[in-house]
PDB file of C-alpha atoms in Angstrom:
ATOM      1  CA  ALA A 250     -43.835-226.973-156.569  1.00  0.00           C
ATOM      2  CA  ASP A 251     -42.542-224.595-159.190  1.00  0.00           C
ATOM      3  CA  ASP A 252     -40.012-223.762-156.556  1.00  0.00           C
ATOM      4  CA  GLU A 253     -39.087-226.848-155.710  1.00  0.00           C
ATOM      5  CA  THR A 254     -38.904-228.214-159.309  1.00  0.00           C
ATOM      6  CA  MET A 255     -36.378-225.243-160.180  1.00  0.00           C
ATOM      7  CA  ARG A 256     -34.192-225.889-157.027  1.00  0.00           C
ATOM      8  CA  VAL A 257     -34.011-229.795-157.998  1.00  0.00           C
ATOM      9  CA  MET A 258     -32.924-228.227-161.512  1.00  0.00           C
ATOM     10  CA  LYS A 259     -30.252-225.957-160.156  1.00  0.00           C
ATOM     11  CA  ASP A 260     -29.148-229.051-158.042  1.00  0.00           C
ATOM     12  CA  GLU A 261     -28.794-231.072-161.030  1.00  0.00           C
ATOM     13  CA  GLN A 262     -26.882-228.728-162.863  1.00  0.00           C
ATOM     14  CA  ARG A 263     -24.701-227.945-160.089  1.00  0.00           C
ATOM     15  CA  ALA A 264     -23.669-231.590-159.709  1.00  0.00           C
ATOM     16  CA  ASN A 265     -23.247-231.754-163.693  1.00  0.00           C
ATOM     17  CA  ALA A 266     -20.829-228.775-163.286  1.00  0.00           C
ATOM     18  CA  GLU A 267     -19.070-230.109-160.217  1.00  0.00           C
ATOM     19  CA  SER A 268     -18.952-233.766-162.129  1.00  0.00           C
ATOM     20  CA  ALA A 269     -17.533-232.235-165.235  1.00  0.00           C
ATOM     21  CA  GLU A 270     -15.197-230.165-163.668  1.00  0.00           C
ATOM     22  CA  ALA A 271     -13.476-233.163-161.443  1.00  0.00           C
ATOM     23  CA  MET A 272     -13.428-235.097-164.483  1.00  0.00           C
ATOM     24  CA  ARG A 273     -11.415-232.392-166.273  1.00  0.00           C
ATOM     25  CA  VAL A 274      -8.894-231.947-163.463  1.00  0.00           C
ATOM     26  CA  VAL A 275      -8.532-235.986-163.408  1.00  0.00           C
ATOM     27  CA  MET A 276      -8.206-236.579-166.967  1.00  0.00           C
ATOM     28  CA  GLU A 277      -5.332-234.278-167.308  1.00  0.00           C
ATOM     29  CA  ILE A 278      -3.850-236.215-164.587  1.00  0.00           C
ATOM     30  CA  HIS A 279      -4.502-239.261-166.269  1.00  0.00           C
ATOM     31  CA  ALA A 280      -3.039-238.066-169.619  1.00  0.00           C
ATOM     32  CA  GLN A 281       0.276-237.943-167.985  1.00  0.00           C
ATOM     33  CA  ILE A 282       0.040-240.670-165.487  1.00  0.00           C
ATOM     34  CA  HIS A 283      -2.201-243.289-167.204  1.00  0.00           C
ATOM     35  CA  PHE A 284      -4.014-244.615-164.009  1.00  0.00           C
ATOM     36  CA  THR A 285      -4.718-248.314-163.944  1.00  0.00           C
ATOM     37  CA  HIS A 286      -6.849-248.096-160.843  1.00  0.00           C
ATOM     38  CA  ALA A 287      -9.279-245.244-159.663  1.00  0.00           C
ATOM     39  CA  TYR A 288     -11.368-245.035-156.535  1.00  0.00           C
ATOM     40  CA  ALA A 289     -13.746-242.726-154.665  1.00  0.00           C
ATOM     41  CA  THR A 290     -13.489-243.308-150.879  1.00  0.00           C
ATOM     42  CA  ASP A 291     -15.638-241.648-148.055  1.00  0.00           C
ATOM     43  CA  GLY A 292     -16.523-241.883-144.280  1.00  0.00           C
ATOM     44  CA  SER A 293     -19.952-241.332-142.850  1.00  0.00           C
ATOM     45  CA  LYS A 294     -21.105-240.928-139.289  1.00  0.00           C
ATOM     46  CA  GLN A 295     -24.944-240.808-138.351  1.00  0.00           C
ATOM     47  CA  LEU A 296     -24.962-238.103-135.226  1.00  0.00           C
ATOM     48  CA  ALA A 297     -28.579-238.351-135.098  1.00  0.00           C
ATOM     49  CA  VAL A 298     -28.849-242.235-134.308  1.00  0.00           C
ATOM     50  CA  ALA A 299     -28.037-243.938-131.191  1.00  0.00           C
ATOM     51  CA  GLY A 300     -24.362-245.068-131.016  1.00  0.00           C
ATOM     52  CA  THR A 301     -23.663-242.784-133.564  1.00  0.00           C
ATOM     53  CA  PRO A 302     -22.918-245.720-136.296  1.00  0.00           C
ATOM     54  CA  THR A 303     -20.112-245.099-138.360  1.00  0.00           C
ATOM     55  CA  GLY A 304     -19.106-246.399-141.899  1.00  0.00           C
ATOM     56  CA  TYR A 305     -16.792-246.408-144.917  1.00  0.00           C
ATOM     57  CA  GLY A 306     -17.487-246.525-148.400  1.00  0.00           C
ATOM     58  CA  ILE A 307     -15.525-247.043-151.558  1.00  0.00           C
ATOM     59  CA  TYR A 308     -16.500-246.886-155.478  1.00  0.00           C
ATOM     60  CA  LYS A 309     -14.328-248.119-158.064  1.00  0.00           C
ATOM     61  CA  ALA A 310     -14.700-246.876-161.654  1.00  0.00           C
ATOM     62  CA  VAL A 311     -16.382-249.881-163.527  1.00  0.00           C
ATOM     63  CA  ASN A 312     -14.669-250.679-166.793  1.00  0.00           C
ATOM     64  CA  MET A 313     -17.551-252.079-168.975  1.00  0.00           C
ATOM     65  CA  LEU A 314     -15.211-253.414-171.549  1.00  0.00           C
ATOM     66  CA  GLU A 315     -14.109-255.898-169.237  1.00  0.00           C
ATOM     67  CA  TRP A 316     -17.419-257.169-168.710  1.00  0.00           C
ATOM     68  CA  GLU A 317     -18.322-257.230-172.412  1.00  0.00           C
ATOM     69  CA  ASP A 318     -20.225-260.392-173.768  1.00  0.00           C
ATOM     70  CA  GLY A 319     -17.600-262.185-175.766  1.00  0.00           C
ATOM     71  CA  ASP A 320     -16.067-260.493-178.942  1.00  0.00           C
ATOM     72  CA  THR A 321     -18.258-257.979-180.849  1.00  0.00           C
ATOM     73  CA  GLU A 322     -17.286-255.717-183.704  1.00  0.00           C
ATOM     74  CA  GLU A 323     -20.309-253.204-182.739  1.00  0.00           C
ATOM     75  CA  THR A 324     -18.991-249.808-181.742  1.00  0.00           C
ATOM     76  CA  LEU A 325     -21.289-249.636-178.775  1.00  0.00           C
ATOM     77  CA  ILE A 326     -20.409-251.985-175.955  1.00  0.00           C
ATOM     78  CA  GLN A 327     -22.712-255.113-175.349  1.00  0.00           C
ATOM     79  CA  VAL A 328     -23.496-255.855-171.855  1.00  0.00           C
ATOM     80  CA  SER A 329     -26.071-258.132-170.646  1.00  0.00           C
ATOM     81  CA  ASP A 330     -28.391-257.095-167.866  1.00  0.00           C
ATOM     82  CA  GLY A 331     -26.947-259.919-165.789  1.00  0.00           C
ATOM     83  CA  ARG A 332     -23.471-259.192-166.256  1.00  0.00           C
ATOM     84  CA  ARG A 333     -24.158-255.328-165.667  1.00  0.00           C
ATOM     85  CA  GLU A 334     -25.709-255.905-162.362  1.00  0.00           C
ATOM     86  CA  GLU A 335     -22.279-258.054-161.659  1.00  0.00           C
ATOM     87  CA  ALA A 336     -20.018-255.203-162.967  1.00  0.00           C
ATOM     88  CA  TRP A 337     -21.869-253.066-160.732  1.00  0.00           C
ATOM     89  CA  ALA A 338     -22.020-255.041-157.576  1.00  0.00           C
ATOM     90  CA  THR A 339     -18.088-255.042-157.638  1.00  0.00           C
ATOM     91  CA  ALA A 340     -17.976-251.251-157.972  1.00  0.00           C
ATOM     92  CA  PHE A 341     -19.050-251.036-154.288  1.00  0.00           C
ATOM     93  CA  GLU A 342     -17.328-252.006-150.898  1.00  0.00           C
ATOM     94  CA  GLY A 343     -18.119-250.899-147.513  1.00  0.00           C
ATOM     95  CA  GLY A 344     -18.095-251.769-143.525  1.00  0.00           C
ATOM     96  CA  ARG A 345     -19.480-250.651-140.350  1.00  0.00           C
ATOM     97  CA  LEU A 346     -16.936-249.316-137.898  1.00  0.00           C
ATOM     98  CA  PRO A 347     -17.034-248.799-134.298  1.00  0.00           C
ATOM     99  CA  GLY A 348     -19.434-245.435-133.331  1.00  0.00           C
ATOM    100  CA  THR A 349     -16.404-244.267-131.262  1.00  0.00           C
ATOM    101  CA  TRP A 350     -14.165-243.396-134.254  1.00  0.00           C
ATOM    102  CA  GLU A 351     -14.568-239.663-135.977  1.00  0.00           C
ATOM    103  CA  ILE A 352     -15.381-239.183-139.300  1.00  0.00           C
ATOM    104  CA  VAL A 353     -11.642-238.752-140.353  1.00  0.00           C
ATOM    105  CA  ASP A 354     -10.999-241.909-139.184  1.00  0.00           C
ATOM    106  CA  ALA A 355     -13.615-243.279-141.408  1.00  0.00           C
ATOM    107  CA  GLU A 356     -12.364-241.516-144.101  1.00  0.00           C
ATOM    108  CA  MET A 357      -8.688-242.419-143.762  1.00  0.00           C
ATOM    109  CA  TYR A 358      -9.767-246.179-143.426  1.00  0.00           C
ATOM    110  CA  ALA A 359     -11.781-245.953-146.677  1.00  0.00           C
ATOM    111  CA  ILE A 360      -8.341-244.628-148.274  1.00  0.00           C
ATOM    112  CA  TYR A 361      -6.414-247.623-146.564  1.00  0.00           C
ATOM    113  CA  ARG A 362      -9.187-250.147-147.809  1.00  0.00           C
ATOM    114  CA  ALA A 363      -9.012-249.101-151.680  1.00  0.00           C
ATOM    115  CA  LEU A 364      -4.938-249.377-151.375  1.00  0.00           C
ATOM    116  CA  LEU A 365      -5.460-252.715-149.933  1.00  0.00           C
ATOM    117  CA  ARG A 366      -8.334-253.750-152.657  1.00  0.00           C
ATOM    118  CA  VAL A 367      -5.606-252.522-155.446  1.00  0.00           C
ATOM    119  CA  ARG A 368      -3.141-254.602-153.787  1.00  0.00           C
ATOM    120  CA  ALA A 369      -5.257-257.713-153.513  1.00  0.00           C
ATOM    121  CA  GLU A 370      -6.577-257.514-157.278  1.00  0.00           C
ATOM    122  CA  CYS A 371      -2.821-257.357-158.315  1.00  0.00           C
ATOM    123  CA  VAL A 372      -2.244-260.808-156.451  1.00  0.00           C
ATOM    124  CA  SER A 373      -5.123-262.184-157.841  1.00  0.00           C
ATOM    125  CA  ARG A 374      -4.053-261.429-161.323  1.00  0.00           C
ATOM    126  CA  GLY A 375      -0.427-262.569-160.653  1.00  0.00           C
ATOM    127  CA  ASP A 376       0.463-258.907-161.453  1.00  0.00           C
ATOM    128  CA  ALA A 377       3.256-256.601-159.465  1.00  0.00           C
ATOM    129  CA  PRO A 378       1.538-254.135-157.293  1.00  0.00           C
ATOM    130  CA  GLY A 379       4.642-251.945-157.985  1.00  0.00           C
ATOM    131  CA  GLY A 380       3.312-251.195-161.501  1.00  0.00           C
ATOM    132  CA  THR A 381       0.091-249.540-160.390  1.00  0.00           C
ATOM    133  CA  ARG A 382      -0.547-246.221-160.741  1.00  0.00           C
ATOM    134  CA  VAL A 383      -3.862-245.528-158.517  1.00  0.00           C
ATOM    135  CA  LEU A 384      -6.242-242.479-158.020  1.00  0.00           C
ATOM    136  CA  VAL A 385      -8.109-241.706-154.740  1.00  0.00           C
ATOM    137  CA  MET A 386     -10.500-239.054-154.658  1.00  0.00           C
ATOM    138  CA  THR A 387     -11.627-237.765-151.295  1.00  0.00           C
ATOM    139  CA  ASP A 388     -13.493-234.955-150.090  1.00  0.00           C
ATOM    140  CA  CYS A 389     -11.755-235.153-146.572  1.00  0.00           C
ATOM    141  CA  GLN A 390      -8.727-232.599-146.561  1.00  0.00           C
ATOM    142  CA  SER A 391      -7.905-233.344-143.087  1.00  0.00           C
ATOM    143  CA  ALA A 392      -7.002-237.272-144.083  1.00  0.00           C
ATOM    144  CA  ILE A 393      -5.303-235.992-147.231  1.00  0.00           C
ATOM    145  CA  GLN A 394      -3.086-233.659-145.288  1.00  0.00           C
ATOM    146  CA  GLN A 395      -2.275-236.440-142.560  1.00  0.00           C
ATOM    147  CA  VAL A 396      -1.797-239.081-145.002  1.00  0.00           C
ATOM    148  CA  GLU A 397       0.434-237.292-147.259  1.00  0.00           C
ATOM    149  CA  GLN A 398       2.382-235.779-144.147  1.00  0.00           C
ATOM    150  CA  ALA A 399       3.293-239.108-142.832  1.00  0.00           C
ATOM    151  CA  TRP A 400       4.231-240.489-146.289  1.00  0.00           C
ATOM    152  CA  ARG A 401       6.561-237.733-147.009  1.00  0.00           C
ATOM    153  CA  GLU A 402       8.079-237.625-143.110  1.00  0.00           C
ATOM    154  CA  GLY A 403       8.377-241.127-142.575  1.00  0.00           C
ATOM    155  CA  GLY A 404       7.038-243.321-145.602  1.00  0.00           C
ATOM    156  CA  ALA A 405       6.285-246.426-144.319  1.00  0.00           C
ATOM    157  CA  ARG A 406       7.572-245.755-140.628  1.00  0.00           C
ATOM    158  CA  PRO A 407       5.817-242.328-139.999  1.00  0.00           C
ATOM    159  CA  ARG A 408       6.363-241.108-136.286  1.00  0.00           C
ATOM    160  CA  GLN A 409       4.986-243.264-133.622  1.00  0.00           C
ATOM    161  CA  SER A 410       3.930-240.148-131.587  1.00  0.00           C
ATOM    162  CA  ARG A 411       1.744-238.702-133.980  1.00  0.00           C
ATOM    163  CA  GLU A 412      -2.249-238.975-133.738  1.00  0.00           C
ATOM    164  CA  ARG A 413      -3.379-242.131-135.683  1.00  0.00           C
ATOM    165  CA  ALA A 414      -0.159-243.541-136.119  1.00  0.00           C
ATOM    166  CA  ALA A 415      -0.841-247.044-136.594  1.00  0.00           C
ATOM    167  CA  MET A 416      -3.582-246.231-139.287  1.00  0.00           C
ATOM    168  CA  LEU A 417      -0.741-244.089-140.843  1.00  0.00           C
ATOM    169  CA  GLU A 418       1.598-246.458-141.004  1.00  0.00           C
ATOM    170  CA  ALA A 419      -0.839-249.274-142.319  1.00  0.00           C
ATOM    171  CA  ILE A 420      -1.582-246.709-145.293  1.00  0.00           C
ATOM    172  CA  CYS A 421       2.166-245.682-146.369  1.00  0.00           C
ATOM    173  CA  ARG A 422       3.117-249.498-145.968  1.00  0.00           C
ATOM    174  CA  VAL A 423       0.661-250.627-148.241  1.00  0.00           C
ATOM    175  CA  ARG A 424       1.245-247.305-150.625  1.00  0.00           C
ATOM    176  CA  ALA A 425       4.863-248.131-150.733  1.00  0.00           C
ATOM    177  CA  GLN A 426       4.211-251.750-152.352  1.00  0.00           C
ATOM    178  CA  LEU A 427       2.215-249.669-155.149  1.00  0.00           C
ATOM    179  CA  GLY A 428       3.517-247.286-158.081  1.00  0.00           C
ATOM    180  CA  VAL A 429       2.332-244.257-158.416  1.00  0.00           C
ATOM    181  CA  CYS A 430      -0.543-243.110-156.065  1.00  0.00           C
ATOM    182  CA  VAL A 431      -2.241-239.575-156.309  1.00  0.00           C
ATOM    183  CA  VAL A 432      -4.854-238.555-153.641  1.00  0.00           C
ATOM    184  CA  CYS A 433      -7.266-235.826-155.339  1.00  0.00           C
ATOM    185  CA  TYR A 434      -9.719-233.685-153.289  1.00  0.00           C
ATOM    186  CA  ILE A 435     -13.057-233.589-154.229  1.00  0.00           C
ATOM    187  CA  PRO A 436     -15.208-230.764-152.806  1.00  0.00           C
ATOM    188  CA  ALA A 437     -17.864-232.263-150.201  1.00  0.00           C
ATOM    189  CA  HIS A 438     -21.415-232.820-151.132  1.00  0.00           C
ATOM    190  CA  VAL A 439     -21.595-230.967-154.319  1.00  0.00           C
ATOM    191  CA  GLY A 440     -22.915-233.602-156.429  1.00  0.00           C
ATOM    192  CA  CYS A 441     -19.585-235.172-157.992  1.00  0.00           C
ATOM    193  CA  SER A 442     -20.662-238.463-158.932  1.00  0.00           C
ATOM    194  CA  PRO A 443     -18.192-240.882-158.009  1.00  0.00           C
ATOM    195  CA  ASN A 444     -17.957-239.344-154.588  1.00  0.00           C
ATOM    196  CA  GLU A 445     -21.752-239.122-154.028  1.00  0.00           C
ATOM    197  CA  TYR A 446     -21.449-242.913-154.798  1.00  0.00           C
ATOM    198  CA  ALA A 447     -18.722-243.701-152.172  1.00  0.00           C
ATOM    199  CA  ASP A 448     -20.656-241.030-149.797  1.00  0.00           C
ATOM    200  CA  MET A 449     -24.053-243.581-150.728  1.00  0.00           C
ATOM    201  CA  ALA A 450     -21.992-246.671-149.965  1.00  0.00           C
ATOM    202  CA  ALA A 451     -20.638-245.327-146.524  1.00  0.00           C
ATOM    203  CA  LYS A 452     -23.934-244.240-145.448  1.00  0.00           C
ATOM    204  CA  ALA A 453     -25.294-247.824-146.229  1.00  0.00           C
ATOM    205  CA  ALA A 454     -22.558-249.415-144.305  1.00  0.00           C
ATOM    206  CA  THR A 455     -23.662-247.355-141.105  1.00  0.00           C
ATOM    207  CA  ARG A 456     -26.934-249.670-141.132  1.00  0.00           C
ATOM    208  CA  LEU A 457     -25.101-253.208-141.309  1.00  0.00           C
ATOM    209  CA  GLY A 458     -25.410-255.100-138.144  1.00  0.00           C
ATOM    210  CA  GLU A 459     -21.988-256.418-137.544  1.00  0.00           C
ATOM    211  CA  VAL A 460     -18.871-253.990-137.151  1.00  0.00           C
ATOM    212  CA  GLU A 461     -15.647-254.731-138.672  1.00  0.00           C
ATOM    213  CA  ASP A 462     -12.820-255.699-137.148  1.00  0.00           C
ATOM    214  CA  ALA A 463     -10.834-252.612-138.116  1.00  0.00           C
ATOM    215  CA  ALA A 464      -7.851-253.253-135.598  1.00  0.00           C
ATOM    216  CA  HIS A 465      -7.245-256.460-137.337  1.00  0.00           C
ATOM    217  CA  TRP A 466      -6.885-254.890-140.764  1.00  0.00           C
ATOM    218  CA  VAL A 467      -4.908-252.056-139.940  1.00  0.00           C
ATOM    219  CA  GLY A 468      -2.873-254.628-137.394  1.00  0.00           C
ATOM    220  CA  ARG A 469      -1.575-256.590-140.236  1.00  0.00           C
ATOM    221  CA  GLU A 470       0.290-254.035-141.915  1.00  0.00           C
ATOM    222  CA  VAL A 471       1.798-252.454-138.664  1.00  0.00           C
ATOM    223  CA  GLU A 472       5.385-253.489-137.728  1.00  0.00           C
ATOM    224  CA  ALA A 473       5.993-250.709-134.902  1.00  0.00           C
ATOM    225  CA  LYS A 474       4.319-252.276-132.508  1.00  0.00           C
ATOM    226  CA  PRO A 475       2.888-255.859-131.651  1.00  0.00           C
ATOM    227  CA  VAL A 476      -0.292-255.412-131.356  1.00  0.00           C
ATOM    228  CA  VAL A 477      -3.273-253.002-132.729  1.00  0.00           C
ATOM    229  CA  ILE A 478      -6.173-252.457-130.622  1.00  0.00           C
ATOM    230  CA  GLU A 479      -8.881-250.195-130.128  1.00  0.00           C
ATOM    231  CA  ARG A 480      -8.924-247.958-126.929  1.00  0.00           C
ATOM    232  CA  VAL A 481     -11.823-245.644-126.053  1.00  0.00           C
ATOM    233  CA  GLU A 482     -10.258-242.281-124.730  1.00  0.00           C
ATOM    234  CA  GLY A 483     -13.142-240.143-123.583  1.00  0.00           C
ATOM    235  CA  ASP A 484     -16.047-240.456-126.007  1.00  0.00           C
ATOM    236  CA  GLU A 485     -13.481-241.255-128.915  1.00  0.00           C
ATOM    237  CA  GLY A 486     -11.843-244.760-129.992  1.00  0.00           C
ATOM    238  CA  VAL A 487      -8.483-244.707-131.244  1.00  0.00           C
ATOM    239  CA  LEU A 488      -6.264-247.608-132.340  1.00  0.00           C
ATOM    240  CA  ALA A 489      -3.081-248.117-129.989  1.00  0.00           C
TER     241      ALA A 489
END
């Protein structure tokens, strides 16, 4: 029992240290850019479960000032339990994806859905998406590298010969409508709070009954081809 207690304490200390380091880095960037939106994204694939269910998860930082109960001169933020639950409900988003998708596809799709959410929030408020300054935190270096390479090489029209061309084009097209977009790498599974929340949402999404029509969501932003469908190549599903 003592050994288990020590292990838990060490895990908590590591998680606190990683969260603090991530906050330090992000706040230094925020001091220069002044982010308007911040998201953590993640993908999950349950390899030990039949059908290898796959999902994505998004966590949006909650500003409790937006949920405060009326005007108050109190120093502490006053939010009722009901409003607090409602606020936390808006912080999470996720969906189940085709079991044929690889984990990097789910990670990339989560980034895409986060950018879509930023644009949708701007439209709902009547704000210009171009005025946004967006932070996306992810633990997938491969997704970051592919997204950044596509953005720098072709902007909203990445090379169609590249792998995941439809997904990358969709991401780039939405990104082009926004203002500043910073994609920040956060080490995986070290206890960093925002990304642990996103991971939790992604894992929960793998247990949903209905699979999201990802081809439809991606296809809405793709102009390089008339239609986007999911094609299975071997054991892997790709958007084509």
